[in-house]
PDB file of C-alpha atoms in Angstrom:
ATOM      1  CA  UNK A   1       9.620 -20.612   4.310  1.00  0.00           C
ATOM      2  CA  UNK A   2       7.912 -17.520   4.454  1.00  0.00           C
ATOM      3  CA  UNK A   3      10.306 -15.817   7.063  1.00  0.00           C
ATOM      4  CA  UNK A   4      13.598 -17.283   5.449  1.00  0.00           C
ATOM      5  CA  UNK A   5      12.339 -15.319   2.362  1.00  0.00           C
ATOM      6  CA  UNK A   6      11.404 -12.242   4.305  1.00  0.00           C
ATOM      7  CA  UNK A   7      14.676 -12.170   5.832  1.00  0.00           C
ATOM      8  CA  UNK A   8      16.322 -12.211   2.245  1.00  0.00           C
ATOM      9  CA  UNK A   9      14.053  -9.039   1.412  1.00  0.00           C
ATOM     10  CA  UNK A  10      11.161 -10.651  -0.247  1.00  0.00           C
ATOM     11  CA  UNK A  11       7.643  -9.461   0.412  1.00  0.00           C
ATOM     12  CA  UNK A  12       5.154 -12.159   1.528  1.00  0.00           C
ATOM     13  CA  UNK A  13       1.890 -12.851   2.132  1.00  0.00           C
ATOM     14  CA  UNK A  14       1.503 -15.683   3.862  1.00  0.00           C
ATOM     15  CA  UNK A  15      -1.864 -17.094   3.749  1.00  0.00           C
ATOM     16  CA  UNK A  16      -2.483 -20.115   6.933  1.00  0.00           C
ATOM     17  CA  UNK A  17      -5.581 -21.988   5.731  1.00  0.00           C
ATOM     18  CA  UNK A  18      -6.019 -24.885   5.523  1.00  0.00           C
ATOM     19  CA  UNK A  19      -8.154 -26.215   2.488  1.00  0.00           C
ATOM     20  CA  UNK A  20      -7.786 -29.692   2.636  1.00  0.00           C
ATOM     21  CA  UNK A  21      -9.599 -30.784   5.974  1.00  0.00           C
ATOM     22  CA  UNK A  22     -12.089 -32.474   3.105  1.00  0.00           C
ATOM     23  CA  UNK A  23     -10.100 -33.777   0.271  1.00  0.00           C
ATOM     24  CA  UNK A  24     -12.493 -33.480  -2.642  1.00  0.00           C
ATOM     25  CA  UNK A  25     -12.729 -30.180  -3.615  1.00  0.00           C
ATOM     26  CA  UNK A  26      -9.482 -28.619  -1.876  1.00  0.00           C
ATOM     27  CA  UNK A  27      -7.982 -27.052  -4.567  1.00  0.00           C
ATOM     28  CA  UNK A  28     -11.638 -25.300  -5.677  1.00  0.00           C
ATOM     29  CA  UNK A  29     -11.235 -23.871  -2.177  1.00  0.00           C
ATOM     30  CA  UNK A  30      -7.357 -22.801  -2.391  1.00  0.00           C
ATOM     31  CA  UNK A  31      -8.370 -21.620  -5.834  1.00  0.00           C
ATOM     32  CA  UNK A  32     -10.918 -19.233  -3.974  1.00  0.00           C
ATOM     33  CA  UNK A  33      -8.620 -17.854  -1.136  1.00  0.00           C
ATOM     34  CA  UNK A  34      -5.582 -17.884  -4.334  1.00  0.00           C
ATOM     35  CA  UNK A  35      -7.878 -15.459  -6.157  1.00  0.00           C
ATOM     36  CA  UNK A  36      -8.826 -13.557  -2.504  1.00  0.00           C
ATOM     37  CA  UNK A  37      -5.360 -12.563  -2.101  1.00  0.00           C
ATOM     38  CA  UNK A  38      -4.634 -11.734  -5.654  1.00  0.00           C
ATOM     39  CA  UNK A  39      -7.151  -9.354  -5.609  1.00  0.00           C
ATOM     40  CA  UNK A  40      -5.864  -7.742  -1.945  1.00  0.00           C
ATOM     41  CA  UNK A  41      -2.603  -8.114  -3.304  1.00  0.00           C
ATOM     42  CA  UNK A  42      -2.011  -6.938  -7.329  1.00  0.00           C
ATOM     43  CA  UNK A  43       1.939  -7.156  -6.777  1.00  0.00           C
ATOM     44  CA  UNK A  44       2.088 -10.634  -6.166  1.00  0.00           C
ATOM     45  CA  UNK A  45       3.823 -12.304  -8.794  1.00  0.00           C
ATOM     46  CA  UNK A  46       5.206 -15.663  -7.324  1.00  0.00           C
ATOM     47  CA  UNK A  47       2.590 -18.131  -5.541  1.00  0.00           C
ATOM     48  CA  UNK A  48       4.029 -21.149  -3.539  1.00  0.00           C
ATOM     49  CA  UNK A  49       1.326 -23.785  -2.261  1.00  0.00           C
ATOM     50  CA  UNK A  50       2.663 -26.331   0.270  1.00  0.00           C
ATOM     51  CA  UNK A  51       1.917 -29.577   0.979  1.00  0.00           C
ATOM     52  CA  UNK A  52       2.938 -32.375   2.315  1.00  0.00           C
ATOM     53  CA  UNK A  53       3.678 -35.759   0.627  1.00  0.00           C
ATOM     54  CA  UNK A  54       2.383 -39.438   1.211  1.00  0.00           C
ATOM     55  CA  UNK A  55       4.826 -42.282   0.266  1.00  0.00           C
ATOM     56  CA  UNK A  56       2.802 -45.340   1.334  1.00  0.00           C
ATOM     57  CA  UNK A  57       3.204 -48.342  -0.401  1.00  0.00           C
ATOM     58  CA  UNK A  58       0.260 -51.228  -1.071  1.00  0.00           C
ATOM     59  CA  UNK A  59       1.273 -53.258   2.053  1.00  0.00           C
ATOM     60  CA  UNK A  60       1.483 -49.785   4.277  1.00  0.00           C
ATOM     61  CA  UNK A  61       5.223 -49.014   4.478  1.00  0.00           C
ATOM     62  CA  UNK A  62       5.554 -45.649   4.524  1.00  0.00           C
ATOM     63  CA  UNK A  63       8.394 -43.205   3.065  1.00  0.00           C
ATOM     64  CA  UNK A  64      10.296 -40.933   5.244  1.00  0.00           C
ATOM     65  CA  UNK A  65      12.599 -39.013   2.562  1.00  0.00           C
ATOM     66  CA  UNK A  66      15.558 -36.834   4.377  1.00  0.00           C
ATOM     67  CA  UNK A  67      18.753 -35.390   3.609  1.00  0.00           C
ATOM     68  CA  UNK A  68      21.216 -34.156   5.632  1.00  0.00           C
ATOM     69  CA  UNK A  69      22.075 -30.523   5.411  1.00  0.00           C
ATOM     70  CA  UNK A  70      24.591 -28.966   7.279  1.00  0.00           C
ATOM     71  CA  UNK A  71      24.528 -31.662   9.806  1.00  0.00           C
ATOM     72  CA  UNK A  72      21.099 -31.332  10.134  1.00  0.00           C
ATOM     73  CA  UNK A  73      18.080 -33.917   8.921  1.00  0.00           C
ATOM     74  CA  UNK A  74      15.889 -32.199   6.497  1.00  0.00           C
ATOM     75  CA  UNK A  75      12.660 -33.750   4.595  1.00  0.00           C
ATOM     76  CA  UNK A  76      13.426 -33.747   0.774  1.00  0.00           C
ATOM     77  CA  UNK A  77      10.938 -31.600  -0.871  1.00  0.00           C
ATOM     78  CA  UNK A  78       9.817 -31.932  -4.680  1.00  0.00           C
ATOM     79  CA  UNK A  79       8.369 -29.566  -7.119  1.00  0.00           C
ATOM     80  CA  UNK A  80       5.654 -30.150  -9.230  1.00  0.00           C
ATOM     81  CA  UNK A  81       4.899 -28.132 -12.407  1.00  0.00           C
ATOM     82  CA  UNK A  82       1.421 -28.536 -14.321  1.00  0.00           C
ATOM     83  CA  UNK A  83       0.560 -27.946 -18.099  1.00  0.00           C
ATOM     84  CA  UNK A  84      -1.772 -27.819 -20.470  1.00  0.00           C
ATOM     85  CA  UNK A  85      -0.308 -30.015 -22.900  1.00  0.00           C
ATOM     86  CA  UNK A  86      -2.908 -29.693 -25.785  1.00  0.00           C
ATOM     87  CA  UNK A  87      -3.965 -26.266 -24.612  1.00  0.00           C
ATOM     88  CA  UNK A  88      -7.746 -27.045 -24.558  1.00  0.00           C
ATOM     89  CA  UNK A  89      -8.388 -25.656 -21.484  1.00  0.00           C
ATOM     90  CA  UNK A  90      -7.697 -22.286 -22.245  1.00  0.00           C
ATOM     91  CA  UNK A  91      -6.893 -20.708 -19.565  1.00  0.00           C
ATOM     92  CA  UNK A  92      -3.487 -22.073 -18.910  1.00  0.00           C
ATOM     93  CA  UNK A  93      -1.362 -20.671 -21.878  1.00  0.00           C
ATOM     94  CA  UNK A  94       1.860 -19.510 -20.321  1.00  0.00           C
ATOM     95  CA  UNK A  95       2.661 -23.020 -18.297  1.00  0.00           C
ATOM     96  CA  UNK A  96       5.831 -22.887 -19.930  1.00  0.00           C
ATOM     97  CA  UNK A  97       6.653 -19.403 -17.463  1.00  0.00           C
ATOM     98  CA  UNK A  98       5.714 -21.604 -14.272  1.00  0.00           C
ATOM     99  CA  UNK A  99       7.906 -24.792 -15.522  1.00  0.00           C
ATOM    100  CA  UNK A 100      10.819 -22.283 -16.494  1.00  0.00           C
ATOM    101  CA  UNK A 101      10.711 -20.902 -12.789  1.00  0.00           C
ATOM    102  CA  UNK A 102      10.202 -24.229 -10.953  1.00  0.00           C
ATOM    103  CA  UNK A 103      13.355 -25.666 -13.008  1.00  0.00           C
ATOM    104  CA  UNK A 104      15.658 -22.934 -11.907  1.00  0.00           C
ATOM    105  CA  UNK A 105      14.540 -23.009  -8.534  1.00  0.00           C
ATOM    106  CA  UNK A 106      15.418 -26.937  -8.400  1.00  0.00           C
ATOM    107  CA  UNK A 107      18.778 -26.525 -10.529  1.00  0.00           C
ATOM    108  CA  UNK A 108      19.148 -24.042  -7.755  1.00  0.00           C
ATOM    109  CA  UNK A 109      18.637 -25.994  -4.851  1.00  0.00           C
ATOM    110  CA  UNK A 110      20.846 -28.578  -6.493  1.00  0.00           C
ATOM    111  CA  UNK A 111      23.771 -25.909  -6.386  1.00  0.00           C
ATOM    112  CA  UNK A 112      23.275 -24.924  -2.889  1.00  0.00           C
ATOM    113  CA  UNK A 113      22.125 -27.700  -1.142  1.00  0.00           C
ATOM    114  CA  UNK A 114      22.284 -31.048  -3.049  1.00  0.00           C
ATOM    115  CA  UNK A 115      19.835 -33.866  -2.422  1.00  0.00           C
ATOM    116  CA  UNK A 116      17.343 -31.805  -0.815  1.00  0.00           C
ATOM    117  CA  UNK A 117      14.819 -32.121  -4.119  1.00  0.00           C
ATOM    118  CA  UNK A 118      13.428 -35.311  -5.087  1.00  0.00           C
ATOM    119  CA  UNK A 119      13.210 -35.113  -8.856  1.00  0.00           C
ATOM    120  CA  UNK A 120      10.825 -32.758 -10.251  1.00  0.00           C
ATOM    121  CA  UNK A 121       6.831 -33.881 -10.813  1.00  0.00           C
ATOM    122  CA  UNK A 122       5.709 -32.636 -14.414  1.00  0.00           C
ATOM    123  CA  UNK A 123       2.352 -33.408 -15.569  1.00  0.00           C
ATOM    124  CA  UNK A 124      -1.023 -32.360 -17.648  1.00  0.00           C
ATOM    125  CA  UNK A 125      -2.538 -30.827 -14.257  1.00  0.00           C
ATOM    126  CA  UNK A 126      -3.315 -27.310 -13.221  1.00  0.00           C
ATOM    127  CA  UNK A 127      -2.693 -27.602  -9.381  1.00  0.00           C
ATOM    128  CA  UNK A 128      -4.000 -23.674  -9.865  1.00  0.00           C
ATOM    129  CA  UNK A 129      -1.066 -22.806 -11.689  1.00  0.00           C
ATOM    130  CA  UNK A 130      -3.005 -20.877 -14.054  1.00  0.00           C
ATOM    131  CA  UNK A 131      -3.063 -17.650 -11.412  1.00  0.00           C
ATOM    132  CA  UNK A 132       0.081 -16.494 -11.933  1.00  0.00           C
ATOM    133  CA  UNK A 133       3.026 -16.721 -14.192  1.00  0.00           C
ATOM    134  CA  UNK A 134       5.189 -17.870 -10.981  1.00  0.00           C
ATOM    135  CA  UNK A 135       3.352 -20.441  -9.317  1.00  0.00           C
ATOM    136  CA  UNK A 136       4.638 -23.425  -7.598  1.00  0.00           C
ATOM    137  CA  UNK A 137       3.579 -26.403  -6.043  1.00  0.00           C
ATOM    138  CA  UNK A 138       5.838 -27.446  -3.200  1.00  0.00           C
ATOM    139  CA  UNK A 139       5.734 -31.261  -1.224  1.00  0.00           C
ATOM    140  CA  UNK A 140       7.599 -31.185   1.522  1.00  0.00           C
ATOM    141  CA  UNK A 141       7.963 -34.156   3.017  1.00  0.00           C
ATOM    142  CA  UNK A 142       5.559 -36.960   3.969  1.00  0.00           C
ATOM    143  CA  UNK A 143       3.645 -37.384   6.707  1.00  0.00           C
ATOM    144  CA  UNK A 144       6.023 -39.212   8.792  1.00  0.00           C
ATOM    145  CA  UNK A 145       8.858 -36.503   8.604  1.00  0.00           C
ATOM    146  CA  UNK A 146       8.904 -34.744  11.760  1.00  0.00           C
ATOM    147  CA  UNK A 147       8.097 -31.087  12.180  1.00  0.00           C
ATOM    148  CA  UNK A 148      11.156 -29.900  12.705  1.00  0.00           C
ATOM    149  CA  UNK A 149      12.724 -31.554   9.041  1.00  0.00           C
ATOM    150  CA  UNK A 150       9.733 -30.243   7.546  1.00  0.00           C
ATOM    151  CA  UNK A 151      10.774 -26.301   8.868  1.00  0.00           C
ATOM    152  CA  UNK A 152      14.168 -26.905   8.216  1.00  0.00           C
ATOM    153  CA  UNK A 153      13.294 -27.623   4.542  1.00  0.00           C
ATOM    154  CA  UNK A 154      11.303 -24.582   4.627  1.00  0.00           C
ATOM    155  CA  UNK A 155      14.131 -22.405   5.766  1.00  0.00           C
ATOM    156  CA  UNK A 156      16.447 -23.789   3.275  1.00  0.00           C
ATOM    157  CA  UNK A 157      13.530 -23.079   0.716  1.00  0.00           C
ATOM    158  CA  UNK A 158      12.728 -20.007   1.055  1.00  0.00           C
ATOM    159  CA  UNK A 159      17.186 -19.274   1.033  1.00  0.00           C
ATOM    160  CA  UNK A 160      16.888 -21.063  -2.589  1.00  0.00           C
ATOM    161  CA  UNK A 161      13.838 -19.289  -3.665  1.00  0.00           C
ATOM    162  CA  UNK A 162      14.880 -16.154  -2.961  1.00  0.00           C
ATOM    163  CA  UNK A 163      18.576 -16.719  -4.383  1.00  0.00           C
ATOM    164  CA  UNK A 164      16.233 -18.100  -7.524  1.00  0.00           C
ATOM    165  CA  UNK A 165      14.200 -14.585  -7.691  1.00  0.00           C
ATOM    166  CA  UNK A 166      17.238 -12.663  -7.266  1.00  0.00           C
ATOM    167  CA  UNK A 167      18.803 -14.463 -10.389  1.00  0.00           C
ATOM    168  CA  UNK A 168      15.939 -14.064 -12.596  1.00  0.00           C
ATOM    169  CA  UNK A 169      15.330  -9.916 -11.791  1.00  0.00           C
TER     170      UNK A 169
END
């Protein structure tokens, strides 16, 4: 992801740790290293956090969603985008920004490469959303995708995202 979007001319800083070797309080951690390189970094103005997916049911079948690209098997990815419906938290008031961004970038993956977004996850739910006006939440995969899907979706990511940015300057 980040090199398919360097190679389209967008600047990146792309931050490798890992804050969920403990699940409970992994996005207080990625909120801390978030606001790290915020601070190192005024000019950032679009965040992308990626994870990856589980799809497991109740009797332990697990998900593997792909999509072929180009003849190539890629994991589908999915966007989520959090709010603050009632606006009591207070420090969430431009959600609608985030949601605005995260629905072009799917409509735009839908143009270039269709089937390789599951449909979009919208919910009352930070994810840490509230540090920038372009934040996104990214899932690609599950855990049973292999690596190789799961860079391939990055690549074709990072092509969308920055055909995305491009439209919106």
């Amino acid at each position: 992801l980040a090199k398919a979007l360097e190679a389209r001319g967008i600047g990146v800083v792309h931050d490798t740790t890992v804050n969920d070797t403990a699940f409970n309080g992994s996005y207080a951690r990625s909120w801390e290293v978030l606001q790290k390189n915020l601070a190192e970094h005024p000019g950032i103005q679009v965040t992308i956090d990626v994870h990856r997916d589980s799809m497991t049911t109740e009797e332990g079948l697990k998900y593997k969603p792909t999509v072929e690209v180009g003849g190539r098997k890629a994991a589908q990815a999915m966007l989520l985008a959090g709010c603050d419906a009632d606006g009591s938290w207070g420090d969430f008031p431009d959600w609608r920004q985030n949601l605005r961004l995260i629905l072009k970038v799917q409509q735009k993956a839908q143009e270039l490469y269709g089937g390789l977004m599951r449909p979009l996850n919208f919910s009352n739910s930070k994810y840490n959303m509230n540090a920038t006006t372009g934040s996104m939440l990214i899932e690609v995969g599950t855990e049973v995708n292999t690596v190789a899907e799961a860079r391939y979706t990055g690549q074709l990511l990072g092509e969308v995202i920055a055909e995305t940015l491009k439209d919106c300057a």
